[in-house]
Amino acid sequence: IAYLGNPVIVLFERRQVPRSFAILLLYALVGVAVTLMVYAVLPSLGRELEQIVETLPEQTRRLEELISKTFSDLRRVPVPNALEEVINLGLRRGEALLGQFAAKTAEILVGMVTNVVHLILAPILAYYLLKDYQSIKRVAVGWLPKEARRRVIEMTGYIHRVVGGFIRGQLIVSAVVGALIAAGFSVIGVRYALILGLIAGIADI
């Protein structure tokens, strides 16, 4: 947050806005943008999530039946003993992987609740990192040997420009990918278009 927000804070400072106020202003602008997006998207997203929750038990039952039938069909196919042992091992591993997947999904859901604390702390910590950015920079430069300072500052400046450009570009591309997939799926009538677009955008990062 601090790394991505700093260029915007610098722009505000060039217009004589105090740094502390510039950070709060940035947070306010982001808050307004998120609020508008939530109001625009949340009703449709909520309906889609509700539909998924309603159909999930039935879909899970169908998947279990399909997997069970597939396993039974494979076991009925006559094959040499050595190959049968390999197939059985593969089936057992497949069943174990399904169990692990279910456990991992539950773990992720619990983790999402736990991470709410991190989501609250992150902007607070980012505020102080942004506020004291120049002080932190001065201290860090002070640790460098004098003969190496200029070279290191030039090199880190170059790395900063490349990495910053890459991160901003990747976030823009991911947002566009998610939006286009959601819009495209909506146009052709695919269910859960918004959720699929959201997942695609996050996964693209």
JSON list of C-alpha atoms in Angstrom, two decimals:
[
{"chain": "A", "resi": 1, "resn": "ILE", "atom": "CA", "xyz": [0.00, 0.00, 0.00]},
{"chain": "A", "resi": 2, "resn": "ALA", "atom": "CA", "xyz": [2.78, 2.38, 0.96]},
{"chain": "A", "resi": 3, "resn": "TYR", "atom": "CA", "xyz": [4.82, 1.56, -2.13]},
{"chain": "A", "resi": 4, "resn": "LEU", "atom": "CA", "xyz": [1.91, 2.05, -4.52]},
{"chain": "A", "resi": 5, "resn": "GLY", "atom": "CA", "xyz": [0.60, 5.11, -2.68]},
{"chain": "A", "resi": 6, "resn": "ASN", "atom": "CA", "xyz": [3.87, 7.05, -2.48]},
{"chain": "A", "resi": 7, "resn": "PRO", "atom": "CA", "xyz": [3.89, 8.36, -6.10]},
{"chain": "A", "resi": 8, "resn": "VAL", "atom": "CA", "xyz": [0.39, 9.81, -5.55]},
{"chain": "A", "resi": 9, "resn": "ILE", "atom": "CA", "xyz": [1.49, 11.43, -2.28]},
{"chain": "A", "resi": 10, "resn": "VAL", "atom": "CA", "xyz": [4.47, 12.98, -4.09]},
{"chain": "A", "resi": 11, "resn": "LEU", "atom": "CA", "xyz": [2.09, 14.48, -6.68]},
{"chain": "A", "resi": 12, "resn": "PHE", "atom": "CA", "xyz": [0.00, 16.03, -3.88]},
{"chain": "A", "resi": 13, "resn": "GLU", "atom": "CA", "xyz": [3.15, 17.39, -2.19]},
{"chain": "A", "resi": 14, "resn": "ARG", "atom": "CA", "xyz": [4.19, 19.12, -5.43]},
{"chain": "A", "resi": 15, "resn": "ARG", "atom": "CA", "xyz": [0.90, 21.03, -5.16]},
{"chain": "A", "resi": 16, "resn": "GLN", "atom": "CA", "xyz": [1.87, 22.20, -1.66]},
{"chain": "A", "resi": 17, "resn": "VAL", "atom": "CA", "xyz": [-0.38, 19.70, 0.17]},
{"chain": "A", "resi": 18, "resn": "PRO", "atom": "CA", "xyz": [1.15, 18.65, 3.55]},
{"chain": "A", "resi": 19, "resn": "ARG", "atom": "CA", "xyz": [2.21, 14.99, 3.51]},
{"chain": "A", "resi": 20, "resn": "SER", "atom": "CA", "xyz": [-0.02, 13.85, 6.41]},
{"chain": "A", "resi": 21, "resn": "PHE", "atom": "CA", "xyz": [-3.07, 15.51, 4.85]},
{"chain": "A", "resi": 22, "resn": "ALA", "atom": "CA", "xyz": [-2.13, 14.10, 1.43]},
{"chain": "A", "resi": 23, "resn": "ILE", "atom": "CA", "xyz": [-2.12, 10.55, 2.85]},
{"chain": "A", "resi": 24, "resn": "LEU", "atom": "CA", "xyz": [-5.54, 11.04, 4.45]},
{"chain": "A", "resi": 25, "resn": "LEU", "atom": "CA", "xyz": [-6.80, 12.56, 1.19]},
{"chain": "A", "resi": 26, "resn": "LEU", "atom": "CA", "xyz": [-5.54, 9.54, -0.75]},
{"chain": "A", "resi": 27, "resn": "TYR", "atom": "CA", "xyz": [-7.26, 7.19, 1.70]},
{"chain": "A", "resi": 28, "resn": "ALA", "atom": "CA", "xyz": [-10.48, 9.20, 1.35]},
{"chain": "A", "resi": 29, "resn": "LEU", "atom": "CA", "xyz": [-10.34, 9.05, -2.47]},
{"chain": "A", "resi": 30, "resn": "VAL", "atom": "CA", "xyz": [-9.71, 5.29, -2.39]},
{"chain": "A", "resi": 31, "resn": "GLY", "atom": "CA", "xyz": [-12.54, 4.87, 0.13]},
{"chain": "A", "resi": 32, "resn": "VAL", "atom": "CA", "xyz": [-14.96, 6.79, -2.10]},
{"chain": "A", "resi": 33, "resn": "ALA", "atom": "CA", "xyz": [-13.91, 4.77, -5.17]},
{"chain": "A", "resi": 34, "resn": "VAL", "atom": "CA", "xyz": [-14.33, 1.46, -3.32]},
{"chain": "A", "resi": 35, "resn": "THR", "atom": "CA", "xyz": [-17.70, 2.55, -1.90]},
{"chain": "A", "resi": 36, "resn": "LEU", "atom": "CA", "xyz": [-18.99, 3.52, -5.36]},
{"chain": "A", "resi": 37, "resn": "MET", "atom": "CA", "xyz": [-17.75, 0.22, -6.80]},
{"chain": "A", "resi": 38, "resn": "VAL", "atom": "CA", "xyz": [-19.37, -1.75, -3.96]},
{"chain": "A", "resi": 39, "resn": "TYR", "atom": "CA", "xyz": [-22.70, 0.03, -4.47]},
{"chain": "A", "resi": 40, "resn": "ALA", "atom": "CA", "xyz": [-22.51, -0.62, -8.21]},
{"chain": "A", "resi": 41, "resn": "VAL", "atom": "CA", "xyz": [-21.42, -4.26, -8.02]},
{"chain": "A", "resi": 42, "resn": "LEU", "atom": "CA", "xyz": [-22.47, -5.58, -4.59]},
{"chain": "A", "resi": 43, "resn": "PRO", "atom": "CA", "xyz": [-26.20, -6.20, -5.29]},
{"chain": "A", "resi": 44, "resn": "SER", "atom": "CA", "xyz": [-25.43, -8.37, -8.34]},
{"chain": "A", "resi": 45, "resn": "LEU", "atom": "CA", "xyz": [-22.50, -10.04, -6.56]},
{"chain": "A", "resi": 46, "resn": "GLY", "atom": "CA", "xyz": [-24.70, -10.76, -3.53]},
{"chain": "A", "resi": 47, "resn": "ARG", "atom": "CA", "xyz": [-27.38, -12.38, -5.71]},
{"chain": "A", "resi": 48, "resn": "GLU", "atom": "CA", "xyz": [-24.78, -14.56, -7.44]},
{"chain": "A", "resi": 49, "resn": "LEU", "atom": "CA", "xyz": [-23.27, -15.65, -4.12]},
{"chain": "A", "resi": 50, "resn": "GLU", "atom": "CA", "xyz": [-26.74, -16.47, -2.79]},
{"chain": "A", "resi": 51, "resn": "GLN", "atom": "CA", "xyz": [-27.43, -18.63, -5.86]},
{"chain": "A", "resi": 52, "resn": "ILE", "atom": "CA", "xyz": [-24.10, -20.44, -5.42]},
{"chain": "A", "resi": 53, "resn": "VAL", "atom": "CA", "xyz": [-24.82, -21.15, -1.73]},
{"chain": "A", "resi": 54, "resn": "GLU", "atom": "CA", "xyz": [-28.28, -22.49, -2.62]},
{"chain": "A", "resi": 55, "resn": "THR", "atom": "CA", "xyz": [-27.02, -24.81, -5.38]},
{"chain": "A", "resi": 56, "resn": "LEU", "atom": "CA", "xyz": [-23.76, -25.88, -3.71]},
{"chain": "A", "resi": 57, "resn": "PRO", "atom": "CA", "xyz": [-25.14, -28.94, -1.84]},
{"chain": "A", "resi": 58, "resn": "GLU", "atom": "CA", "xyz": [-26.75, -30.30, -5.01]},
{"chain": "A", "resi": 59, "resn": "GLN", "atom": "CA", "xyz": [-23.62, -29.63, -7.09]},
{"chain": "A", "resi": 60, "resn": "THR", "atom": "CA", "xyz": [-21.44, -31.32, -4.46]},
{"chain": "A", "resi": 61, "resn": "ARG", "atom": "CA", "xyz": [-23.71, -34.37, -4.41]},
{"chain": "A", "resi": 62, "resn": "ARG", "atom": "CA", "xyz": [-23.57, -34.59, -8.21]},
{"chain": "A", "resi": 63, "resn": "LEU", "atom": "CA", "xyz": [-19.78, -34.33, -8.20]},
{"chain": "A", "resi": 64, "resn": "GLU", "atom": "CA", "xyz": [-19.49, -37.07, -5.58]},
{"chain": "A", "resi": 65, "resn": "GLU", "atom": "CA", "xyz": [-21.80, -39.35, -7.61]},
{"chain": "A", "resi": 66, "resn": "LEU", "atom": "CA", "xyz": [-19.81, -38.68, -10.79]},
{"chain": "A", "resi": 67, "resn": "ILE", "atom": "CA", "xyz": [-16.48, -39.43, -9.10]},
{"chain": "A", "resi": 68, "resn": "SER", "atom": "CA", "xyz": [-17.87, -42.57, -7.45]},
{"chain": "A", "resi": 69, "resn": "LYS", "atom": "CA", "xyz": [-19.32, -43.82, -10.76]},
{"chain": "A", "resi": 70, "resn": "THR", "atom": "CA", "xyz": [-16.04, -43.09, -12.58]},
{"chain": "A", "resi": 71, "resn": "PHE", "atom": "CA", "xyz": [-14.05, -45.03, -9.98]},
{"chain": "A", "resi": 72, "resn": "SER", "atom": "CA", "xyz": [-16.48, -47.99, -10.20]},
{"chain": "A", "resi": 73, "resn": "ASP", "atom": "CA", "xyz": [-16.32, -48.01, -14.01]},
{"chain": "A", "resi": 74, "resn": "LEU", "atom": "CA", "xyz": [-12.52, -47.92, -14.00]},
{"chain": "A", "resi": 75, "resn": "ARG", "atom": "CA", "xyz": [-12.34, -50.80, -11.52]},
{"chain": "A", "resi": 76, "resn": "ARG", "atom": "CA", "xyz": [-14.55, -52.97, -13.76]},
{"chain": "A", "resi": 77, "resn": "VAL", "atom": "CA", "xyz": [-12.23, -52.60, -16.78]},
{"chain": "A", "resi": 78, "resn": "PRO", "atom": "CA", "xyz": [-10.17, -55.85, -17.19]},
{"chain": "A", "resi": 79, "resn": "VAL", "atom": "CA", "xyz": [-6.45, -55.00, -17.05]},
{"chain": "A", "resi": 80, "resn": "PRO", "atom": "CA", "xyz": [-3.23, -56.86, -16.11]},
{"chain": "A", "resi": 81, "resn": "ASN", "atom": "CA", "xyz": [-2.57, -57.17, -12.37]},
{"chain": "A", "resi": 82, "resn": "ALA", "atom": "CA", "xyz": [0.44, -54.83, -12.41]},
{"chain": "A", "resi": 83, "resn": "LEU", "atom": "CA", "xyz": [-1.50, -52.14, -14.26]},
{"chain": "A", "resi": 84, "resn": "GLU", "atom": "CA", "xyz": [-4.52, -52.64, -11.98]},
{"chain": "A", "resi": 85, "resn": "GLU", "atom": "CA", "xyz": [-2.34, -51.95, -8.95]},
{"chain": "A", "resi": 86, "resn": "VAL", "atom": "CA", "xyz": [-1.09, -48.72, -10.58]},
{"chain": "A", "resi": 87, "resn": "ILE", "atom": "CA", "xyz": [-4.68, -47.67, -11.38]},
{"chain": "A", "resi": 88, "resn": "ASN", "atom": "CA", "xyz": [-5.84, -48.44, -7.83]},
{"chain": "A", "resi": 89, "resn": "LEU", "atom": "CA", "xyz": [-2.95, -46.42, -6.43]},
{"chain": "A", "resi": 90, "resn": "GLY", "atom": "CA", "xyz": [-3.91, -43.53, -8.70]},
{"chain": "A", "resi": 91, "resn": "LEU", "atom": "CA", "xyz": [-7.56, -43.75, -7.61]},
{"chain": "A", "resi": 92, "resn": "ARG", "atom": "CA", "xyz": [-6.60, -43.78, -3.92]},
{"chain": "A", "resi": 93, "resn": "ARG", "atom": "CA", "xyz": [-4.40, -40.75, -4.47]},
{"chain": "A", "resi": 94, "resn": "GLY", "atom": "CA", "xyz": [-7.23, -39.04, -6.34]},
{"chain": "A", "resi": 95, "resn": "GLU", "atom": "CA", "xyz": [-9.61, -39.65, -3.43]},
{"chain": "A", "resi": 96, "resn": "ALA", "atom": "CA", "xyz": [-6.99, -38.36, -0.98]},
{"chain": "A", "resi": 97, "resn": "LEU", "atom": "CA", "xyz": [-6.46, -35.24, -3.11]},
{"chain": "A", "resi": 98, "resn": "LEU", "atom": "CA", "xyz": [-10.22, -34.53, -3.11]},
{"chain": "A", "resi": 99, "resn": "GLY", "atom": "CA", "xyz": [-10.22, -34.75, 0.68]},
{"chain": "A", "resi": 100, "resn": "GLN", "atom": "CA", "xyz": [-7.22, -32.42, 0.88]},
{"chain": "A", "resi": 101, "resn": "PHE", "atom": "CA", "xyz": [-8.93, -29.99, -1.50]},
{"chain": "A", "resi": 102, "resn": "ALA", "atom": "CA", "xyz": [-12.05, -29.84, 0.71]},
{"chain": "A", "resi": 103, "resn": "ALA", "atom": "CA", "xyz": [-9.90, -29.33, 3.82]},
{"chain": "A", "resi": 104, "resn": "LYS", "atom": "CA", "xyz": [-7.86, -26.62, 2.08]},
{"chain": "A", "resi": 105, "resn": "THR", "atom": "CA", "xyz": [-11.03, -24.81, 0.98]},
{"chain": "A", "resi": 106, "resn": "ALA", "atom": "CA", "xyz": [-12.29, -24.75, 4.58]},
{"chain": "A", "resi": 107, "resn": "GLU", "atom": "CA", "xyz": [-8.87, -23.54, 5.74]},
{"chain": "A", "resi": 108, "resn": "ILE", "atom": "CA", "xyz": [-8.94, -20.68, 3.20]},
{"chain": "A", "resi": 109, "resn": "LEU", "atom": "CA", "xyz": [-12.41, -19.60, 4.36]},
{"chain": "A", "resi": 110, "resn": "VAL", "atom": "CA", "xyz": [-11.25, -19.53, 8.01]},
{"chain": "A", "resi": 111, "resn": "GLY", "atom": "CA", "xyz": [-8.09, -17.70, 6.93]},
{"chain": "A", "resi": 112, "resn": "MET", "atom": "CA", "xyz": [-10.17, -15.02, 5.19]},
{"chain": "A", "resi": 113, "resn": "VAL", "atom": "CA", "xyz": [-11.91, -14.23, 8.50]},
{"chain": "A", "resi": 114, "resn": "THR", "atom": "CA", "xyz": [-8.57, -14.17, 10.34]},
{"chain": "A", "resi": 115, "resn": "ASN", "atom": "CA", "xyz": [-7.07, -11.85, 7.75]},
{"chain": "A", "resi": 116, "resn": "VAL", "atom": "CA", "xyz": [-9.67, -9.17, 8.50]},
{"chain": "A", "resi": 117, "resn": "VAL", "atom": "CA", "xyz": [-7.32, -8.07, 11.31]},
{"chain": "A", "resi": 118, "resn": "HIS", "atom": "CA", "xyz": [-4.50, -7.73, 8.78]},
{"chain": "A", "resi": 119, "resn": "LEU", "atom": "CA", "xyz": [-6.76, -5.72, 6.46]},
{"chain": "A", "resi": 120, "resn": "ILE", "atom": "CA", "xyz": [-7.44, -3.29, 9.31]},
{"chain": "A", "resi": 121, "resn": "LEU", "atom": "CA", "xyz": [-3.79, -3.03, 10.37]},
{"chain": "A", "resi": 122, "resn": "ALA", "atom": "CA", "xyz": [-2.33, -2.71, 6.85]},
{"chain": "A", "resi": 123, "resn": "PRO", "atom": "CA", "xyz": [-3.57, 0.85, 6.07]},
{"chain": "A", "resi": 124, "resn": "ILE", "atom": "CA", "xyz": [-2.55, 2.02, 9.57]},
{"chain": "A", "resi": 125, "resn": "LEU", "atom": "CA", "xyz": [1.01, 0.73, 9.15]},
{"chain": "A", "resi": 126, "resn": "ALA", "atom": "CA", "xyz": [1.08, 2.07, 5.57]},
{"chain": "A", "resi": 127, "resn": "TYR", "atom": "CA", "xyz": [0.12, 5.53, 6.88]},
{"chain": "A", "resi": 128, "resn": "TYR", "atom": "CA", "xyz": [3.20, 5.67, 9.12]},
{"chain": "A", "resi": 129, "resn": "LEU", "atom": "CA", "xyz": [5.47, 4.27, 6.42]},
{"chain": "A", "resi": 130, "resn": "LEU", "atom": "CA", "xyz": [4.23, 6.94, 4.01]},
{"chain": "A", "resi": 131, "resn": "LYS", "atom": "CA", "xyz": [4.40, 9.71, 6.62]},
{"chain": "A", "resi": 132, "resn": "ASP", "atom": "CA", "xyz": [8.00, 8.87, 7.65]},
{"chain": "A", "resi": 133, "resn": "TYR", "atom": "CA", "xyz": [9.19, 7.86, 4.18]},
{"chain": "A", "resi": 134, "resn": "GLN", "atom": "CA", "xyz": [11.84, 10.61, 3.91]},
{"chain": "A", "resi": 135, "resn": "SER", "atom": "CA", "xyz": [13.13, 9.91, 7.44]},
{"chain": "A", "resi": 136, "resn": "ILE", "atom": "CA", "xyz": [13.36, 6.17, 6.73]},
{"chain": "A", "resi": 137, "resn": "LYS", "atom": "CA", "xyz": [15.16, 6.94, 3.45]},
{"chain": "A", "resi": 138, "resn": "ARG", "atom": "CA", "xyz": [17.68, 9.24, 5.18]},
{"chain": "A", "resi": 139, "resn": "VAL", "atom": "CA", "xyz": [18.44, 6.65, 7.86]},
{"chain": "A", "resi": 140, "resn": "ALA", "atom": "CA", "xyz": [18.85, 3.88, 5.28]},
{"chain": "A", "resi": 141, "resn": "VAL", "atom": "CA", "xyz": [21.22, 6.03, 3.19]},
{"chain": "A", "resi": 142, "resn": "GLY", "atom": "CA", "xyz": [23.17, 6.90, 6.35]},
{"chain": "A", "resi": 143, "resn": "TRP", "atom": "CA", "xyz": [23.95, 3.22, 6.89]},
{"chain": "A", "resi": 144, "resn": "LEU", "atom": "CA", "xyz": [25.75, 3.02, 3.52]},
{"chain": "A", "resi": 145, "resn": "PRO", "atom": "CA", "xyz": [29.51, 3.59, 3.20]},
{"chain": "A", "resi": 146, "resn": "LYS", "atom": "CA", "xyz": [30.13, 7.07, 1.77]},
{"chain": "A", "resi": 147, "resn": "GLU", "atom": "CA", "xyz": [32.04, 5.81, -1.27]},
{"chain": "A", "resi": 148, "resn": "ALA", "atom": "CA", "xyz": [29.12, 3.52, -2.25]},
{"chain": "A", "resi": 149, "resn": "ARG", "atom": "CA", "xyz": [26.22, 5.90, -1.57]},
{"chain": "A", "resi": 150, "resn": "ARG", "atom": "CA", "xyz": [25.88, 7.50, -4.99]},
{"chain": "A", "resi": 151, "resn": "ARG", "atom": "CA", "xyz": [26.07, 4.20, -6.87]},
{"chain": "A", "resi": 152, "resn": "VAL", "atom": "CA", "xyz": [23.59, 2.46, -4.56]},
{"chain": "A", "resi": 153, "resn": "ILE", "atom": "CA", "xyz": [21.12, 5.39, -4.72]},
{"chain": "A", "resi": 154, "resn": "GLU", "atom": "CA", "xyz": [21.27, 5.40, -8.54]},
{"chain": "A", "resi": 155, "resn": "MET", "atom": "CA", "xyz": [20.80, 1.62, -8.67]},
{"chain": "A", "resi": 156, "resn": "THR", "atom": "CA", "xyz": [17.90, 1.55, -6.18]},
{"chain": "A", "resi": 157, "resn": "GLY", "atom": "CA", "xyz": [16.26, 4.44, -8.06]},
{"chain": "A", "resi": 158, "resn": "TYR", "atom": "CA", "xyz": [16.43, 2.44, -11.28]},
{"chain": "A", "resi": 159, "resn": "ILE", "atom": "CA", "xyz": [15.05, -0.70, -9.53]},
{"chain": "A", "resi": 160, "resn": "HIS", "atom": "CA", "xyz": [12.26, 1.40, -8.01]},
{"chain": "A", "resi": 161, "resn": "ARG", "atom": "CA", "xyz": [11.18, 2.75, -11.42]},
{"chain": "A", "resi": 162, "resn": "VAL", "atom": "CA", "xyz": [11.21, -0.72, -13.03]},
{"chain": "A", "resi": 163, "resn": "VAL", "atom": "CA", "xyz": [9.47, -2.55, -10.17]},
{"chain": "A", "resi": 164, "resn": "GLY", "atom": "CA", "xyz": [6.94, 0.25, -9.59]},
{"chain": "A", "resi": 165, "resn": "GLY", "atom": "CA", "xyz": [6.07, 0.35, -13.29]},
{"chain": "A", "resi": 166, "resn": "PHE", "atom": "CA", "xyz": [5.72, -3.43, -13.38]},
{"chain": "A", "resi": 167, "resn": "ILE", "atom": "CA", "xyz": [3.42, -3.57, -10.33]},
{"chain": "A", "resi": 168, "resn": "ARG", "atom": "CA", "xyz": [1.20, -0.72, -11.53]},
{"chain": "A", "resi": 169, "resn": "GLY", "atom": "CA", "xyz": [1.05, -2.22, -15.03]},
{"chain": "A", "resi": 170, "resn": "GLN", "atom": "CA", "xyz": [0.20, -5.69, -13.68]},
{"chain": "A", "resi": 171, "resn": "LEU", "atom": "CA", "xyz": [-2.61, -4.32, -11.49]},
{"chain": "A", "resi": 172, "resn": "ILE", "atom": "CA", "xyz": [-4.06, -2.39, -14.44]},
{"chain": "A", "resi": 173, "resn": "VAL", "atom": "CA", "xyz": [-3.88, -5.46, -16.72]},
{"chain": "A", "resi": 174, "resn": "SER", "atom": "CA", "xyz": [-5.50, -7.67, -14.06]},
{"chain": "A", "resi": 175, "resn": "ALA", "atom": "CA", "xyz": [-8.31, -5.16, -13.50]},
{"chain": "A", "resi": 176, "resn": "VAL", "atom": "CA", "xyz": [-8.96, -4.95, -17.26]},
{"chain": "A", "resi": 177, "resn": "VAL", "atom": "CA", "xyz": [-8.89, -8.77, -17.61]},
{"chain": "A", "resi": 178, "resn": "GLY", "atom": "CA", "xyz": [-11.37, -9.20, -14.75]},
{"chain": "A", "resi": 179, "resn": "ALA", "atom": "CA", "xyz": [-13.69, -6.48, -16.08]},
{"chain": "A", "resi": 180, "resn": "LEU", "atom": "CA", "xyz": [-13.63, -7.81, -19.66]},
{"chain": "A", "resi": 181, "resn": "ILE", "atom": "CA", "xyz": [-14.29, -11.40, -18.56]},
{"chain": "A", "resi": 182, "resn": "ALA", "atom": "CA", "xyz": [-17.18, -10.31, -16.32]},
{"chain": "A", "resi": 183, "resn": "ALA", "atom": "CA", "xyz": [-18.64, -8.14, -19.12]},
{"chain": "A", "resi": 184, "resn": "GLY", "atom": "CA", "xyz": [-18.16, -10.83, -21.77]},
{"chain": "A", "resi": 185, "resn": "PHE", "atom": "CA", "xyz": [-19.74, -13.56, -19.64]},
{"chain": "A", "resi": 186, "resn": "SER", "atom": "CA", "xyz": [-22.67, -11.25, -18.82]},
{"chain": "A", "resi": 187, "resn": "VAL", "atom": "CA", "xyz": [-23.26, -10.57, -22.52]},
{"chain": "A", "resi": 188, "resn": "ILE", "atom": "CA", "xyz": [-23.34, -14.28, -23.48]},
{"chain": "A", "resi": 189, "resn": "GLY", "atom": "CA", "xyz": [-25.46, -15.20, -20.45]},
{"chain": "A", "resi": 190, "resn": "VAL", "atom": "CA", "xyz": [-22.96, -17.17, -18.35]},
{"chain": "A", "resi": 191, "resn": "ARG", "atom": "CA", "xyz": [-24.07, -17.56, -14.73]},
{"chain": "A", "resi": 192, "resn": "TYR", "atom": "CA", "xyz": [-21.99, -15.95, -11.95]},
{"chain": "A", "resi": 193, "resn": "ALA", "atom": "CA", "xyz": [-20.28, -13.63, -14.46]},
{"chain": "A", "resi": 194, "resn": "LEU", "atom": "CA", "xyz": [-19.22, -11.10, -11.80]},
{"chain": "A", "resi": 195, "resn": "ILE", "atom": "CA", "xyz": [-17.75, -13.72, -9.48]},
{"chain": "A", "resi": 196, "resn": "LEU", "atom": "CA", "xyz": [-15.89, -15.38, -12.36]},
{"chain": "A", "resi": 197, "resn": "GLY", "atom": "CA", "xyz": [-14.57, -11.99, -13.48]},
{"chain": "A", "resi": 198, "resn": "LEU", "atom": "CA", "xyz": [-13.43, -11.20, -9.94]},
{"chain": "A", "resi": 199, "resn": "ILE", "atom": "CA", "xyz": [-11.67, -14.57, -9.62]},
{"chain": "A", "resi": 200, "resn": "ALA", "atom": "CA", "xyz": [-10.04, -14.09, -13.06]},
{"chain": "A", "resi": 201, "resn": "GLY", "atom": "CA", "xyz": [-8.77, -10.62, -12.13]},
{"chain": "A", "resi": 202, "resn": "ILE", "atom": "CA", "xyz": [-7.32, -11.78, -8.80]},
{"chain": "A", "resi": 203, "resn": "ALA", "atom": "CA", "xyz": [-5.81, -14.95, -10.37]},
{"chain": "A", "resi": 204, "resn": "ASP", "atom": "CA", "xyz": [-4.23, -12.87, -13.13]},
{"chain": "A", "resi": 205, "resn": "ILE", "atom": "CA", "xyz": [-2.15, -11.01, -10.54]}
]
